[in-house]
CSV table of C-alpha atoms in Angstrom, one decimal:
chain,number,residue,atom,x,y,z
A,1291,MET,CA,12.7,-14.6,31.7
A,1292,SER,CA,9.6,-12.2,31.3
A,1293,ASP,CA,6.8,-13.2,29.0
A,1294,PRO,CA,7.7,-12.0,25.5
A,1295,ARG,CA,4.1,-11.2,24.4
A,1296,LEU,CA,4.0,-8.3,26.8
A,1297,ILE,CA,6.2,-5.6,26.2
A,1298,GLU,CA,8.6,-4.1,28.6
A,1299,PRO,CA,8.0,-0.2,27.8
A,1300,ARG,CA,11.6,0.5,27.7
A,1301,VAL,CA,14.3,0.9,25.2
A,1302,MET,CA,18.0,0.6,25.4
A,1303,VAL,CA,20.1,2.8,23.4
A,1304,VAL,CA,23.8,1.6,22.9
A,1305,GLY,CA,26.3,4.2,22.0
A,1306,GLN,CA,27.3,7.6,23.1
A,1307,GLY,CA,27.8,9.7,19.9
A,1308,GLU,CA,25.3,12.0,17.9
A,1309,ASP,CA,23.3,9.3,16.7
A,1310,ALA,CA,22.8,7.8,20.2
A,1311,LEU,CA,21.9,11.1,21.5
A,1312,ARG,CA,19.5,11.8,18.6
A,1313,ALA,CA,18.0,8.5,19.4
A,1314,VAL,CA,17.7,9.0,23.1
A,1315,ALA,CA,16.0,12.4,22.4
A,1316,LEU,CA,13.4,10.9,20.1
A,1317,ALA,CA,12.7,7.9,22.4
A,1318,GLU,CA,11.9,10.4,25.4
A,1319,ALA,CA,10.1,12.9,23.2
A,1320,GLY,CA,7.9,9.8,22.1
A,1321,GLY,CA,7.3,9.1,25.8
A,1322,CYS,CA,9.5,5.9,26.1
A,1323,ALA,CA,11.7,5.1,29.0
A,1324,VAL,CA,15.4,5.0,28.0
A,1325,VAL,CA,18.1,3.0,29.4
A,1326,ARG,CA,21.5,4.2,28.1
A,1327,VAL,CA,24.6,1.9,27.6
A,1328,PRO,CA,27.6,3.6,26.1
A,1329,HIS,CA,29.4,0.2,25.5
A,1330,ALA,CA,32.7,2.0,25.0
A,1331,GLY,CA,36.1,0.8,24.9
A,1332,ALA,CA,35.0,-2.8,25.3
A,1333,ASN,CA,37.4,-4.0,22.5
A,1334,GLY,CA,40.8,-2.6,22.0
A,1335,ASP,CA,40.5,1.1,22.9
A,1336,GLY,CA,41.4,0.4,26.5
A,1337,GLY,CA,39.8,1.8,29.5
A,1338,ALA,CA,36.2,0.6,29.1
A,1339,SER,CA,34.1,3.4,30.8
A,1340,GLY,CA,30.5,3.1,31.8
A,1341,ALA,CA,28.2,0.3,31.4
A,1342,ARG,CA,28.7,-2.5,28.8
A,1343,ILE,CA,26.5,-5.2,27.5
A,1344,GLU,CA,27.6,-8.7,28.5
A,1345,GLY,CA,24.9,-10.6,26.9
A,1346,VAL,CA,21.3,-10.4,25.7
A,1347,ASP,CA,18.7,-13.1,26.7
A,1348,GLY,CA,15.2,-13.2,25.8
A,1349,CYS,CA,13.6,-11.8,22.7
A,1350,VAL,CA,11.6,-9.0,21.2
A,1351,GLY,CA,9.5,-7.2,23.8
A,1352,GLY,CA,11.1,-8.8,26.6
A,1353,PHE,CA,14.9,-8.6,26.4
A,1354,SER,CA,16.8,-9.2,29.6
A,1355,VAL,CA,20.3,-7.7,29.0
A,1356,ARG,CA,23.4,-8.5,31.3
A,1357,LEU,CA,25.4,-5.7,32.0
A,1358,ALA,CA,28.8,-5.0,33.3
A,1359,GLY,CA,30.0,-1.8,34.9
A,1360,ALA,CA,26.6,-0.6,35.9
A,1361,ASP,CA,24.7,-0.4,39.1
A,1362,GLU,CA,22.3,-2.9,37.7
A,1363,THR,CA,23.5,-6.3,36.3
A,1364,ARG,CA,20.3,-7.2,34.4
A,1365,VAL,CA,17.9,-4.8,32.9
A,1366,GLY,CA,14.7,-5.7,31.1
A,1367,VAL,CA,13.8,-3.8,27.8
A,1368,GLY,CA,11.5,-4.2,25.1
A,1369,ALA,CA,13.7,-3.2,22.2
A,1370,ILE,CA,17.3,-2.4,21.7
A,1371,VAL,CA,18.8,0.3,19.4
A,1372,VAL,CA,22.4,0.0,18.6
A,1373,ALA,CA,23.7,3.5,17.6
A,1374,LEU,CA,27.6,3.2,18.1
A,1375,GLY,CA,28.3,5.6,15.5
A,1376,ASN,CA,31.6,5.5,13.6
A,1377,ARG,CA,35.2,6.8,14.2
A,1378,ARG,CA,37.3,9.2,12.2
A,1379,MET,CA,40.9,8.4,11.3
A,1380,PRO,CA,43.6,10.6,9.9
A,1381,ALA,CA,43.6,10.8,6.2
A,1382,GLY,CA,45.8,8.4,4.3
A,1383,VAL,CA,48.0,10.8,2.6
A,1384,ALA,CA,51.1,12.2,4.2
A,1385,PRO,CA,53.5,14.4,2.3
A,1386,PRO,CA,57.3,13.7,2.6
A,1387,LYS,CA,59.3,15.4,5.2
A,1388,GLY,CA,60.5,18.8,4.1
A,1389,SER,CA,57.5,19.3,1.7
A,1390,HIS,CA,56.0,22.7,1.8
A,1391,VAL,CA,52.6,21.6,0.5
A,1392,PRO,CA,49.7,21.9,3.0
A,1393,VAL,CA,47.6,18.9,3.5
A,1394,MET,CA,44.4,19.5,5.5
A,1395,THR,CA,40.8,18.2,6.0
A,1396,PRO,CA,38.1,19.8,4.3
A,1397,VAL,CA,36.6,21.3,7.5
A,1398,ALA,CA,40.0,22.7,8.4
A,1399,TRP,CA,40.5,24.3,5.0
A,1400,ALA,CA,37.2,26.0,5.1
A,1401,GLU,CA,37.9,27.3,8.6
A,1402,LYS,CA,41.3,28.7,7.5
A,1403,VAL,CA,39.9,30.5,4.4
A,1404,ARG,CA,37.2,31.9,6.8
A,1405,ARG,CA,39.8,33.2,9.2
A,1406,ASP,CA,42.0,34.5,6.5
A,1407,LEU,CA,39.2,36.4,5.0
A,1408,ARG,CA,40.5,39.8,5.2
A,1409,GLU,CA,41.0,42.1,2.1
A,1410,GLU,CA,44.6,41.2,1.6
A,1411,TYR,CA,44.2,37.6,1.8
A,1412,ARG,CA,41.1,37.3,-0.6
A,1413,VAL,CA,43.6,38.0,-3.6
A,1414,ALA,CA,45.9,35.4,-2.3
A,1415,TRP,CA,43.3,32.7,-2.1
A,1416,ALA,CA,41.9,33.5,-5.6
A,1417,ARG,CA,45.5,32.7,-6.9
A,1418,ARG,CA,45.7,29.3,-4.9
A,1419,ARG,CA,45.2,25.9,-7.0
A,1420,VAL,CA,43.4,23.6,-4.6
A,1421,VAL,CA,43.4,19.7,-5.2
A,1422,VAL,CA,40.5,18.0,-3.3
A,1423,LEU,CA,41.3,14.3,-3.3
A,1424,LEU,CA,38.7,12.0,-2.8
A,1425,ASP,CA,38.6,8.0,-2.9
A,1426,HIS,CA,42.3,7.6,-2.0
A,1427,PRO,CA,43.6,5.3,-1.1
A,1428,SER,CA,40.0,3.7,-0.7
A,1429,ASP,CA,36.6,4.9,-1.6
A,1430,THR,CA,35.7,8.1,0.6
A,1431,PRO,CA,32.3,7.5,2.6
A,1432,LYS,CA,29.5,9.5,1.6
A,1433,GLU,CA,29.4,11.5,5.0
A,1434,THR,CA,32.9,12.9,4.5
A,1435,SER,CA,32.4,13.3,0.5
A,1436,ALA,CA,29.5,15.5,1.2
A,1437,GLU,CA,31.4,17.3,4.0
A,1438,ALA,CA,34.4,18.1,1.4
A,1439,LEU,CA,31.9,19.2,-1.1
A,1440,ARG,CA,30.3,21.6,1.3
A,1441,ALA,CA,33.7,22.9,2.3
A,1442,VAL,CA,34.4,23.5,-1.5
A,1443,GLN,CA,31.2,25.4,-1.7
A,1444,ASP,CA,31.8,27.4,1.4
A,1445,VAL,CA,35.3,28.4,0.0
A,1446,ILE,CA,33.7,29.4,-3.3
A,1447,ALA,CA,31.2,31.7,-1.4
A,1448,LEU,CA,34.1,33.5,0.3
A,1449,ALA,CA,37.1,33.3,-2.2
A,1450,HIS,CA,37.6,32.1,-5.7
A,1451,PRO,CA,40.6,29.7,-5.7
A,1452,GLU,CA,41.0,27.2,-8.6
A,1453,ILE,CA,39.5,23.8,-7.3
A,1454,TYR,CA,40.0,20.3,-8.7
A,1455,VAL,CA,38.0,17.6,-7.2
A,1456,TYR,CA,39.6,14.2,-8.0
A,1457,TYR,CA,37.5,11.3,-7.4
A,1458,ARG,CA,37.3,7.6,-8.6
A,1459,ASN,CA,33.9,6.5,-7.4
A,1460,LEU,CA,31.8,9.4,-6.1
A,1461,GLN,CA,28.4,8.2,-5.7
A,1462,VAL,CA,25.8,10.9,-5.8
A,1463,ASP,CA,22.9,8.8,-4.8
A,1464,THR,CA,21.4,11.1,-2.1
A,1465,HIS,CA,19.7,14.3,-2.6
A,1466,GLN,CA,22.4,16.3,-0.9
A,1467,LEU,CA,25.4,14.8,-2.5
A,1468,GLU,CA,23.6,15.3,-6.0
A,1469,ARG,CA,22.9,18.9,-5.3
A,1470,LEU,CA,26.3,19.6,-3.9
A,1471,THR,CA,28.1,18.1,-7.0
A,1472,ARG,CA,25.8,20.1,-9.3
A,1473,GLU,CA,26.1,23.3,-7.7
A,1474,THR,CA,29.9,23.2,-7.2
A,1475,ARG,CA,30.4,22.1,-10.9
A,1476,GLU,CA,28.1,25.2,-12.0
A,1477,ALA,CA,30.2,27.5,-9.7
A,1478,GLY,CA,33.3,26.4,-11.5
A,1479,VAL,CA,34.8,23.5,-9.6
A,1480,VAL,CA,36.5,21.1,-12.1
A,1481,TYR,CA,35.9,17.3,-11.4
A,1482,CYS,CA,38.5,15.0,-12.5
A,1483,ARG,CA,37.7,11.1,-12.6
A,1484,TYR,CA,40.6,8.9,-12.3
A,1485,ASP,CA,41.4,5.1,-12.0
A,1486,GLN,CA,45.0,5.5,-11.2
A,1487,ILE,CA,46.4,8.4,-9.4
A,1488,GLU,CA,49.9,9.5,-8.5
A,1489,LEU,CA,51.1,12.4,-6.2
A,1490,ALA,CA,54.5,14.0,-6.4
A,1491,PHE,CA,55.4,16.5,-3.9
A,1492,SER,CA,57.9,19.2,-4.7
A,1493,LYS,CA,58.8,22.6,-3.8
A,1494,ASP,CA,56.4,24.0,-6.4
A,1495,GLY,CA,53.5,22.1,-4.9
A,1496,VAL,CA,51.9,18.6,-5.5
A,1497,THR,CA,51.8,17.3,-8.9
A,1498,VAL,CA,48.7,15.2,-9.7
A,1499,THR,CA,49.0,12.7,-12.6
A,1500,THR,CA,46.1,10.6,-13.7
A,1501,GLU,CA,45.6,8.7,-17.0
A,1502,GLU,CA,44.0,12.0,-18.5
A,1503,SER,CA,45.9,14.9,-17.0
A,1504,GLN,CA,48.7,16.3,-15.1
A,1505,ARG,CA,48.1,19.2,-12.9
A,1506,LEU,CA,50.1,21.2,-10.2
A,1507,GLY,CA,48.4,22.1,-7.0
A,1508,ASP,CA,49.7,24.2,-4.0
A,1509,LEU,CA,47.2,22.8,-1.3
A,1510,LEU,CA,46.0,19.3,-0.9
A,1511,VAL,CA,42.5,18.8,0.7
A,1512,VAL,CA,41.9,15.2,1.8
A,1513,PRO,CA,38.9,14.0,4.0
A,1514,GLU,CA,39.4,11.9,7.0
A,1515,ALA,CA,39.0,8.1,6.7
A,1516,ILE,CA,36.0,6.6,8.6
A,1517,GLU,CA,36.1,3.1,10.2
A,1518,SER,CA,33.6,1.2,12.3
A,1519,PRO,CA,34.0,1.7,16.0
A,1520,ALA,CA,36.4,-0.8,17.8
A,1521,GLU,CA,33.5,-2.0,19.9
A,1522,THR,CA,31.4,-3.3,16.8
A,1523,GLY,CA,32.7,-6.8,16.7
A,1524,ASP,CA,32.5,-7.3,20.6
A,1525,LEU,CA,28.8,-5.8,20.6
A,1526,ALA,CA,27.7,-8.0,17.7
A,1527,ALA,CA,28.9,-11.2,19.3
A,1528,ARG,CA,27.3,-10.3,22.6
A,1529,THR,CA,23.8,-9.3,21.1
A,1530,GLY,CA,23.6,-11.9,18.3
A,1531,ILE,CA,23.6,-9.5,15.5
A,1532,ARG,CA,25.8,-9.5,12.3
A,1533,VAL,CA,28.8,-7.5,11.0
A,1534,GLY,CA,29.1,-7.2,7.4
A,1535,ALA,CA,32.1,-7.7,5.1
A,1536,ASP,CA,33.0,-3.8,5.4
A,1537,GLY,CA,33.4,-4.0,9.2
A,1538,PHE,CA,30.0,-2.2,9.9
A,1539,LEU,CA,27.0,-3.7,11.7
A,1540,GLN,CA,24.5,-5.1,9.3
A,1541,ASP,CA,20.8,-5.2,9.0
A,1542,VAL,CA,18.6,-7.9,7.4
A,1543,ASN,CA,17.8,-7.4,3.8
A,1544,MET,CA,16.2,-4.0,3.9
A,1545,ARG,CA,14.2,-4.6,0.8
A,1546,HIS,CA,11.9,-6.9,2.8
A,1547,VAL,CA,11.8,-5.2,6.2
A,1548,GLY,CA,13.0,-1.7,6.1
A,1549,ALA,CA,16.4,-0.5,7.3
A,1550,GLY,CA,17.6,-0.8,10.8
A,1551,GLN,CA,16.0,-4.2,11.5
A,1552,THR,CA,18.7,-6.8,12.4
A,1553,VAL,CA,18.5,-10.4,12.2
A,1554,ARG,CA,17.4,-10.5,15.8
A,1555,ARG,CA,13.8,-9.1,16.0
A,1556,GLY,CA,13.8,-6.1,18.3
A,1557,ILE,CA,17.4,-5.2,18.0
A,1558,TYR,CA,17.9,-2.2,15.7
A,1559,VAL,CA,20.9,-0.5,14.1
A,1560,ALA,CA,20.6,3.2,13.7
A,1561,GLY,CA,22.8,5.8,11.9
A,1562,ARG,CA,26.7,5.8,11.1
A,1563,CYS,CA,27.1,2.3,12.6
A,1564,HIS,CA,25.5,0.6,9.8
A,1565,LEU,CA,25.0,3.2,7.0
A,1566,ASP,CA,27.4,5.1,4.7
A,1567,ALA,CA,25.4,8.2,3.6
A,1568,ASP,CA,25.6,11.9,4.1
A,1569,ALA,CA,24.8,13.4,7.6
A,1570,GLU,CA,21.3,14.3,6.5
A,1571,THR,CA,20.4,11.0,5.3
A,1572,GLN,CA,22.0,9.3,8.5
A,1573,ALA,CA,20.0,11.5,10.9
A,1574,ALA,CA,16.7,10.7,8.9
A,1575,ASP,CA,17.7,6.9,9.3
A,1576,VAL,CA,17.7,7.4,13.2
A,1577,ASP,CA,14.5,9.1,13.0
A,1578,ARG,CA,13.0,6.3,11.1
A,1579,VAL,CA,14.2,3.4,13.3
A,1580,MET,CA,13.1,5.3,16.3
A,1581,GLY,CA,9.8,5.8,14.8
A,1582,ARG,CA,9.5,1.9,14.4
A,1583,VAL,CA,10.9,1.5,17.9
A,1584,ILE,CA,8.3,3.8,19.6
A,1585,ALA,CA,5.5,2.3,17.4
A,1586,LEU,CA,6.5,-1.2,18.7
A,1587,LEU,CA,6.6,-0.1,22.3
A,1588,GLU,CA,3.4,1.6,22.1
A,1589,GLY,CA,1.7,-1.2,20.6
A,1590,GLY,CA,1.9,-3.1,24.0
A,1591,ALA,CA,2.2,-6.5,22.4
A,1592,VAL,CA,4.4,-8.0,20.0
A,1593,PRO,CA,2.6,-8.9,16.6
A,1594,LEU,CA,2.9,-12.6,15.5
A,1595,PRO,CA,4.7,-13.4,12.2
A,1596,GLU,CA,2.5,-14.5,9.5
A,1597,GLN,CA,4.3,-18.0,9.7
A,1598,TYR,CA,6.6,-19.4,12.4
A,1599,ALA,CA,8.3,-22.6,13.1
A,1600,GLU,CA,6.8,-25.0,16.1
A,1601,VAL,CA,8.7,-27.9,17.7
A,1602,THR,CA,6.8,-31.0,18.4
A,1603,SER,CA,8.3,-31.5,22.0
A,1604,GLU,CA,7.7,-35.2,22.2
A,1605,GLU,CA,9.8,-35.8,19.1
A,1606,CYS,CA,12.6,-33.5,20.0
A,1607,ILE,CA,15.9,-35.3,20.7
A,1608,ARG,CA,17.6,-32.1,22.2
A,1609,CYS,CA,20.4,-32.3,19.9
A,1610,LEU,CA,20.4,-28.5,19.7
A,1611,THR,CA,21.0,-28.5,16.0
A,1612,CYS,CA,18.0,-25.9,15.6
A,1613,ILE,CA,19.4,-23.6,18.4
A,1614,ARG,CA,22.7,-23.7,16.5
A,1615,THR,CA,21.2,-23.3,13.0
A,1616,CYS,CA,18.7,-20.5,13.6
A,1617,PRO,CA,20.0,-17.2,12.2
A,1618,HIS,CA,17.7,-15.1,14.3
A,1619,GLY,CA,18.3,-16.5,17.9
A,1620,ALA,CA,14.7,-17.5,18.1
A,1621,ILE,CA,15.0,-20.9,19.6
A,1622,GLU,CA,15.7,-21.8,23.2
A,1623,LEU,CA,15.7,-25.0,25.3
A,1624,ARG,CA,12.5,-25.1,27.6
A,1625,THR,CA,11.3,-27.5,30.2
A,1626,SER,CA,7.6,-27.7,30.4
A,1627,GLU,CA,5.4,-30.6,32.2
A,1628,GLU,CA,8.9,-32.5,32.7
A,1629,VAL,CA,9.7,-32.5,29.0
A,1630,THR,CA,12.7,-30.7,28.0
A,1631,ALA,CA,12.7,-29.7,24.4
A,1632,ALA,CA,13.7,-27.0,22.0
A,1633,HIS,CA,11.3,-24.2,21.8
A,1634,VAL,CA,10.7,-21.6,19.0
A,1635,VAL,CA,9.6,-18.2,20.4
A,1636,PRO,CA,6.9,-17.4,17.7
A,1637,GLU,CA,7.3,-13.5,18.1
A,1638,ALA,CA,11.2,-13.9,17.3
A,1639,CYS,CA,10.9,-16.3,14.4
A,1640,TRP,CA,11.0,-15.1,10.8
A,1641,GLY,CA,9.5,-18.2,9.5
A,1642,CYS,CA,12.3,-19.1,7.2
A,1643,GLY,CA,12.3,-22.8,7.9
A,1644,MET,CA,16.0,-23.3,8.2
A,1645,CYS,CA,15.5,-25.3,11.5
A,1646,VAL,CA,12.6,-27.3,9.7
A,1647,ALA,CA,15.2,-28.4,6.9
A,1648,ASN,CA,18.0,-29.2,9.5
A,1649,CYS,CA,16.0,-31.1,12.2
A,1650,PRO,CA,17.3,-34.6,12.1
A,1651,VAL,CA,14.2,-36.1,13.3
A,1652,ARG,CA,11.8,-33.8,11.5
A,1653,ALA,CA,10.2,-32.6,14.8
A,1654,ILE,CA,9.8,-29.0,13.6
A,1655,THR,CA,6.9,-27.7,11.3
A,1656,LEU,CA,6.0,-24.2,10.0
A,1657,VAL,CA,2.7,-22.9,11.2
A,1658,PRO,CA,0.1,-21.7,10.4
A,1659,ALA,CA,1.0,-21.9,6.8
A,1660,ALA,CA,2.6,-25.2,7.1
A,1661,GLU,CA,1.6,-26.2,3.5
A,1662,LEU,CA,3.7,-24.7,1.0
A,1663,VAL,CA,1.9,-22.6,-1.4
A,1664,GLU,CA,1.7,-24.2,-4.8
A,1665,GLN,CA,0.1,-22.9,-7.8
A,1666,GLU,CA,-0.3,-23.9,-11.4
A,1667,ALA,CA,1.0,-21.0,-13.4
A,1668,VAL,CA,-1.2,-20.3,-16.5
B,1101,MET,CA,14.6,-20.9,-31.1
B,1102,SER,CA,11.0,-21.8,-30.4
B,1103,ASP,CA,11.6,-25.2,-31.8
B,1104,ALA,CA,14.5,-26.0,-29.2
B,1105,ARG,CA,11.8,-25.1,-26.3
B,1106,ASP,CA,11.3,-28.0,-24.0
B,1107,THR,CA,7.8,-28.0,-22.7
B,1108,SER,CA,8.0,-31.2,-20.3
B,1109,PRO,CA,7.3,-30.8,-16.8
B,1110,LEU,CA,9.5,-28.3,-14.8
B,1111,VAL,CA,9.3,-27.6,-11.1
B,1112,LEU,CA,10.7,-24.2,-10.0
B,1113,ILE,CA,11.4,-24.1,-6.4
B,1114,GLY,CA,12.2,-20.5,-5.2
B,1115,CYS,CA,12.4,-18.3,-2.3
B,1116,GLN,CA,9.3,-16.2,-1.6
B,1117,ARG,CA,11.3,-13.1,-1.1
B,1118,SER,CA,13.1,-13.1,-4.5
B,1119,ALA,CA,11.7,-15.6,-7.1
B,1120,GLY,CA,8.1,-15.3,-5.4
B,1121,ALA,CA,8.2,-11.5,-5.4
B,1122,ALA,CA,9.6,-11.4,-9.0
B,1123,LEU,CA,6.6,-13.7,-10.1
B,1124,ALA,CA,4.0,-11.4,-8.4
B,1125,ARG,CA,5.6,-8.4,-10.3
B,1126,LEU,CA,5.4,-10.4,-13.5
B,1127,ALA,CA,1.7,-11.0,-12.8
B,1128,ASP,CA,1.2,-7.3,-12.5
B,1129,GLU,CA,2.7,-6.8,-16.0
B,1130,GLY,CA,0.3,-9.5,-17.1
B,1131,ARG,CA,3.1,-12.1,-17.7
B,1132,ALA,CA,3.4,-15.5,-16.1
B,1133,LEU,CA,5.4,-18.9,-16.3
B,1134,PRO,CA,4.7,-21.0,-19.1
B,1135,SER,CA,2.1,-23.7,-18.3
B,1136,HIS,CA,4.6,-26.6,-18.0
B,1137,VAL,CA,6.3,-25.0,-15.1
B,1138,ARG,CA,5.0,-25.8,-11.5
B,1139,TRP,CA,5.8,-23.0,-8.9
B,1140,GLN,CA,6.8,-24.1,-5.6
B,1141,SER,CA,7.2,-21.3,-3.1
B,1142,VAL,CA,9.4,-21.7,0.1
B,1143,PRO,CA,9.9,-19.0,2.7
B,1144,CYS,CA,13.8,-19.2,2.4
B,1145,GLY,CA,16.3,-21.1,0.3
B,1146,GLY,CA,17.5,-22.5,3.8
B,1147,THR,CA,14.3,-24.5,3.8
B,1148,ILE,CA,15.1,-26.3,0.6
B,1149,ASP,CA,16.6,-29.8,1.3
B,1150,GLU,CA,17.6,-32.8,-0.6
B,1151,LEU,CA,14.1,-34.7,-0.1
B,1152,MET,CA,12.0,-31.7,-1.4
B,1153,ILE,CA,14.1,-31.6,-4.6
B,1154,LEU,CA,13.8,-35.4,-5.1
B,1155,GLU,CA,10.1,-35.1,-4.4
B,1156,ALA,CA,9.7,-32.8,-7.1
B,1157,PHE,CA,11.4,-35.2,-9.5
B,1158,GLU,CA,9.2,-37.8,-8.0
B,1159,SER,CA,6.1,-35.7,-8.9
B,1160,GLY,CA,7.0,-36.1,-12.4
B,1161,ALA,CA,9.2,-33.2,-13.3
B,1162,GLU,CA,11.9,-33.7,-16.0
B,1163,ARG,CA,13.9,-30.6,-14.7
B,1164,VAL,CA,14.0,-28.8,-11.5
B,1165,MET,CA,15.3,-25.3,-11.1
B,1166,VAL,CA,16.3,-24.0,-7.5
B,1167,VAL,CA,16.2,-20.2,-7.0
B,1168,SER,CA,17.3,-18.4,-4.0
B,1169,CYS,CA,18.3,-14.8,-3.1
B,1170,ALA,CA,21.6,-13.4,-4.4
B,1171,ALA,CA,24.6,-14.0,-2.3
B,1172,GLY,CA,24.7,-11.7,0.8
B,1173,ALA,CA,20.9,-10.8,0.4
B,1174,CYS,CA,19.3,-13.5,2.3
B,1175,ASN,CA,17.0,-12.3,5.0
B,1176,SER,CA,18.0,-15.2,7.1
B,1177,VAL,CA,21.7,-14.8,6.4
B,1178,VAL,CA,22.8,-18.1,5.2
B,1179,GLY,CA,19.7,-19.4,3.2
B,1180,ASP,CA,21.3,-18.9,-0.4
B,1181,GLU,CA,24.5,-20.8,0.7
B,1182,ARG,CA,22.5,-23.5,2.0
B,1183,ALA,CA,20.2,-23.9,-1.1
B,1184,ARG,CA,23.4,-23.8,-3.3
B,1185,ARG,CA,25.2,-26.5,-1.3
B,1186,ARG,CA,22.1,-28.8,-1.0
B,1187,THR,CA,21.4,-28.5,-4.8
B,1188,ALA,CA,24.9,-29.4,-5.5
B,1189,ALA,CA,24.8,-32.4,-3.1
B,1190,THR,CA,21.3,-33.5,-4.7
B,1191,ARG,CA,22.9,-33.3,-8.1
B,1192,GLU,CA,25.5,-35.7,-7.3
B,1193,LEU,CA,22.9,-38.2,-5.7
B,1194,LEU,CA,21.0,-37.9,-9.0
B,1195,GLU,CA,24.0,-38.7,-11.1
B,1196,ALA,CA,24.9,-41.5,-8.8
B,1197,ILE,CA,21.6,-43.1,-9.7
B,1198,GLY,CA,22.0,-42.3,-13.4
B,1199,ILE,CA,20.1,-39.2,-13.9
B,1200,GLU,CA,21.7,-36.5,-15.7
B,1201,GLY,CA,23.1,-33.5,-13.7
B,1202,TRP,CA,21.8,-30.9,-16.0
B,1203,ARG,CA,18.1,-31.7,-15.1
B,1204,LEU,CA,18.8,-29.8,-11.7
B,1205,ARG,CA,19.9,-26.0,-11.9
B,1206,TYR,CA,20.5,-23.6,-9.4
B,1207,GLU,CA,20.1,-19.8,-10.0
B,1208,THR,CA,20.2,-16.6,-7.6
B,1209,MET,CA,18.2,-13.6,-8.2
B,1210,ALA,CA,16.6,-10.4,-7.0
B,1211,PRO,CA,12.9,-9.5,-7.0
B,1212,ASN,CA,13.4,-7.2,-10.0
B,1213,MET,CA,15.0,-10.0,-12.1
B,1214,GLY,CA,11.5,-11.6,-13.2
B,1215,ALA,CA,12.6,-11.3,-16.8
B,1216,ASP,CA,15.6,-13.1,-16.4
B,1217,LEU,CA,13.8,-15.9,-14.7
B,1218,LEU,CA,11.4,-16.4,-17.6
B,1219,ARG,CA,14.5,-16.3,-19.8
B,1220,TRP,CA,16.4,-19.2,-17.7
B,1221,VAL,CA,13.2,-21.3,-17.7
B,1222,ASP,CA,13.0,-21.1,-21.5
B,1223,ALA,CA,16.8,-21.7,-21.8
B,1224,PHE,CA,16.6,-24.7,-19.4
B,1225,VAL,CA,17.1,-27.6,-22.0
B,1226,ALA,CA,19.6,-30.6,-22.4
B,1227,PRO,CA,23.0,-29.3,-23.3
B,1228,VAL,CA,24.0,-29.7,-27.0
B,1229,GLU,CA,26.5,-32.6,-27.4
B,1230,GLU,CA,29.5,-30.3,-27.9
B,1231,SER,CA,28.9,-27.8,-25.3
B,1232,VAL,CA,29.9,-28.2,-21.7
B,1233,GLY,CA,27.2,-28.9,-19.3
B,1234,GLU,CA,26.2,-26.8,-16.4
B,1235,ALA,CA,28.8,-26.7,-13.7
């Protein structure tokens, strides 16, 4: 294993979608060598193609990545950026057979309006009553919500159908989503909030019934559903990072360390594989993560954390409890001067003290701030 | 109810990332813990073990409050859960030797919950006879 204190000036970018391409371009522009690993089809999708990660040894600055399906079977990199992206699934609304009500995605709808835009169709579109259905059957991700509202905006600019946006939990917490909802509302789009919704298809159209209203529409626009890539679980297990309850990759508490950092120092997640936001915000997330990676690799050495754990080798009984307990993959078994003992790699340690509390022989201490800060409050 | 306030020694053991950060914010606003509360910072809820809590009682505390980050917000993934379980186990130990369980309390918080922390400390008193004790 290479010495973790010296940084391998290369970054591995995992994934093959838009986010990964952006990450690669940014790394190259920042003067970093890039190793690309698609890690596609590693779980479920069949037909694994290209290189896949088998496992990751070492720690930040000096990862040794075991690969399958590549020319090299082991590659050294200083940091790893996971940008798997997400995958789009067909919308969860299907009209019954024989229904004449068209159901389309926002993008397809806007394209159709644009195509139809000859003089005679303009009138026809103005008479349409369009139902844009969000958060059904489950919450619509922000990326596709923004896409739907942008399609609404495009259509209003071209023609003037009646548009009703049904939503349950539309979160306008980004600049883009806030602006889109405000501008479309000002342009005459009607927003209807619901808790319960029923759709009834008939030859006249689709009848949308909520607690507050009933409305007949003749076109239903439903965004695609978004899921985490099938490879997510496999990749998380092989790299030692976490998957959240929503099935997407998870960073550590971003309030403390900023978005993108995973529980394993030096491994980052970027873009859609960990973030529900509109496209603009997701791109900004990739930029921010790559900025941190480039800064790390340019630094030449991994900075030591303020506080880290240290094992007293002579007292270690090699029970491996700490290695099992460490949430950050920072402990390994090392033999030095004929003594085999657990060893905490300081650069990878978060100083949480979990191993200290769990060591049955109390062989681990926190340094240099071993003493707990105590103060008398006034 | 200022007359109900208990000013006997209280030790507050908390994660530096949530309770510690909250106290720092309170200090910026010119507010602080009451003088009978001793603050003990730990790097993560996962560091808190039975011995640490018992030592707090041994040092003279009448009550000990353990505070970790909210569920799912732990920087080290499982620290809040470990703190919760160890506090519960220690409460059993205390009760086994005849010390009332209410004297040990567990809370979770975010760094923006400093005001709540002060309120919890104030409300940390012996339960009234009729009321049900803290679970």
